CSV table of C-alpha atoms in Angstrom, one decimal:
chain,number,residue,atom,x,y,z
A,1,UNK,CA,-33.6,-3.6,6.1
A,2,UNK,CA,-33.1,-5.5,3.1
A,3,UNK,CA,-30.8,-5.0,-0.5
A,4,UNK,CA,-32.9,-2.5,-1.8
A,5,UNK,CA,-33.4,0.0,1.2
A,6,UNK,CA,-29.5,-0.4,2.1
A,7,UNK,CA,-28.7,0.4,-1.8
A,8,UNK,CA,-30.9,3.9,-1.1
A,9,UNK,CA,-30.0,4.9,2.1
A,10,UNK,CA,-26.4,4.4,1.2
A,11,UNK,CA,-26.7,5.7,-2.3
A,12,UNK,CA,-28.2,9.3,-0.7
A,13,UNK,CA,-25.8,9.7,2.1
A,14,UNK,CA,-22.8,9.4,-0.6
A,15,UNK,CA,-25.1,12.2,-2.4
A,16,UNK,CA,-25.1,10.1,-5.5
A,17,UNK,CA,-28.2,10.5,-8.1
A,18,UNK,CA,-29.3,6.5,-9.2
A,19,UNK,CA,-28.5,8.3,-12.5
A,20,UNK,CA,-25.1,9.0,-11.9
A,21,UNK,CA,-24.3,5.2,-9.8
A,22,UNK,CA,-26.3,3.8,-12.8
A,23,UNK,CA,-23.6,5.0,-15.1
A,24,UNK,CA,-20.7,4.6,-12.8
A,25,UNK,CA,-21.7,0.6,-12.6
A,26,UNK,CA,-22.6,0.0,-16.4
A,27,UNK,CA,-26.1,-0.2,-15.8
A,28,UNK,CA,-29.5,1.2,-16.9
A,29,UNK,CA,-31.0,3.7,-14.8
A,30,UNK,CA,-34.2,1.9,-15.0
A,31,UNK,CA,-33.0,-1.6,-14.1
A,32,UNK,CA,-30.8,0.3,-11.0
A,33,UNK,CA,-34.8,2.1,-9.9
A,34,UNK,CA,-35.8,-2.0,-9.8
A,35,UNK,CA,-32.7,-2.7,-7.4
A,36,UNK,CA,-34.0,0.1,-5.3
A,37,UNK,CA,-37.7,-1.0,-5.4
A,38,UNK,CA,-36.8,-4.1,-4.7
A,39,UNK,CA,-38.8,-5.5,-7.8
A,40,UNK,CA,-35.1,-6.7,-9.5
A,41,UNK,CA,-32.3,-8.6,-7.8
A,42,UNK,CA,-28.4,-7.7,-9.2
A,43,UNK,CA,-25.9,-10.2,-9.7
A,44,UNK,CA,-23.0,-10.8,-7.5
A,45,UNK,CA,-20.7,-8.5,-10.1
A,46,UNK,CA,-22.9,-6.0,-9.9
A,47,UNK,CA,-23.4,-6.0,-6.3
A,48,UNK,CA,-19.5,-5.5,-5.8
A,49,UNK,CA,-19.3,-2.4,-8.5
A,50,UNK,CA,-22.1,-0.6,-6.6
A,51,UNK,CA,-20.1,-1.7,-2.9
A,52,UNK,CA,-16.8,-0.3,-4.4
A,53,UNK,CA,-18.3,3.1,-6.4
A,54,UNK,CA,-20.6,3.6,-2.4
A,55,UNK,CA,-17.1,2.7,-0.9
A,56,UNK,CA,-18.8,-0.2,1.1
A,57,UNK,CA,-18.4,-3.2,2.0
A,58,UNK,CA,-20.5,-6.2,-0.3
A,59,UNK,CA,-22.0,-7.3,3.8
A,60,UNK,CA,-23.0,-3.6,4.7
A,61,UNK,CA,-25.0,-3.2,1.5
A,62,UNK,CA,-26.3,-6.8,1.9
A,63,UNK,CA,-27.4,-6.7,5.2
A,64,UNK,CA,-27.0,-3.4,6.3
A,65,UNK,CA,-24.5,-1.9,9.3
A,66,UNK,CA,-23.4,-3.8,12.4
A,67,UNK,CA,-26.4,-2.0,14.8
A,68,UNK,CA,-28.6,-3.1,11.9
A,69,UNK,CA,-27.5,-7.0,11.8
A,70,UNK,CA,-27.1,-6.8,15.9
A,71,UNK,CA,-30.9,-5.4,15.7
A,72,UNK,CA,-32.7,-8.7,13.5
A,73,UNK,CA,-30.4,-11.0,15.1
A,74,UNK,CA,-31.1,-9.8,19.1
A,75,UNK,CA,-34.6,-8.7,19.1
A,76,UNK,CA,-34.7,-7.7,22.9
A,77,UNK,CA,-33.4,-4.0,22.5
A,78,UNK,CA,-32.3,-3.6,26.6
A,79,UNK,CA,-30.0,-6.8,25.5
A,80,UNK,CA,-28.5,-4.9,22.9
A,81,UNK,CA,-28.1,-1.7,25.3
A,82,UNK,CA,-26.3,-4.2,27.7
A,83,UNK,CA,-24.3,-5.3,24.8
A,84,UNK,CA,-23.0,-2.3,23.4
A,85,UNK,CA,-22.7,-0.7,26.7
A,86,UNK,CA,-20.7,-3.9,27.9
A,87,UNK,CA,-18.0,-3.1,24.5
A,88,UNK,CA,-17.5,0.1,26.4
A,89,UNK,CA,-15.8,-1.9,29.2
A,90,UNK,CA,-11.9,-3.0,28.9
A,91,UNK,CA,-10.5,-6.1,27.9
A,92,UNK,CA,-10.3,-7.7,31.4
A,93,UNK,CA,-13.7,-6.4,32.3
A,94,UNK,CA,-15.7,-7.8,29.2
A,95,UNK,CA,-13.4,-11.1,29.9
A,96,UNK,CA,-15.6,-11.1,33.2
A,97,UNK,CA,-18.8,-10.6,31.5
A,98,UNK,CA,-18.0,-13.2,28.9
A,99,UNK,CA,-17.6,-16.1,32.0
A,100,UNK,CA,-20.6,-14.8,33.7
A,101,UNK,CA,-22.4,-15.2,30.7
A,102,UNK,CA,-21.1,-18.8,30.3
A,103,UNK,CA,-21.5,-19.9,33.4
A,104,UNK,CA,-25.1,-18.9,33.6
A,105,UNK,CA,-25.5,-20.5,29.9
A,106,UNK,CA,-23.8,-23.7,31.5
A,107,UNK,CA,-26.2,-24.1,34.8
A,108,UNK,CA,-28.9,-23.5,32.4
A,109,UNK,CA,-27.9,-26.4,29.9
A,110,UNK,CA,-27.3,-28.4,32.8
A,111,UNK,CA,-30.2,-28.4,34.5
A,112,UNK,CA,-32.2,-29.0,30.9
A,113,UNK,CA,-30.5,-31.8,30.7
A,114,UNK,CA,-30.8,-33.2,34.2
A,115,UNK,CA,-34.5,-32.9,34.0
A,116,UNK,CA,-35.1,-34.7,29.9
């Protein structure tokens, strides 16, 4: 999701009208209907009036929640099952999982580079 579909789905789930955020930000009601269409882009000041009035963070309206960054930067959706399942695990466990990752990310490199 992009600026404009993270303003709306944030804006509706605090059960604010664009009206109402509009005037709580100093801004026309028309130009905040371009933010949402994505047909206007706000400045950086307005960006962090509508973050503090929604009571998020500037990142989460930029580019959305933490499942919906982990989702555009991981595209293989069992990976991110593994991932989120492997934060379930304690400290000493994920520790594991961290130095079989790296080890396997290690013999990988190694071998690319034995065979350039």
């Amino acid at each position: 999701m992009g600026f404009a579909e993270n303003l709306k789905k944030y804006r509706t789930a605090k059960g604010i009208s664009q009206d109402e955020l509009s005037k709580k930000i100093g801004n026309h009601a028309v130009q905040f209907s371009r933010y949402e269409r994505g047909l206007s882009t706000p400045s950086i000041d307005v960006v962090q009036k509508i973050s503090e009035v929604l009571d998020i963070s500037i990142d989460e309206l930029v580019f959305g929640d933490k499942d919906q960054k982990l989702e555009q930067t991981i595209k293989d959706g069992e990976l991110i099952g593994l991932f989120q399942k492997v934060e379930l695990l304690t400290d000493k466990q994920r520790d594991t999982v961290k130095e079989l990752l790296n080890a396997f990310i290690f013999q990988k490199d190694l071998q690319q580079k034995l065979t350039q």
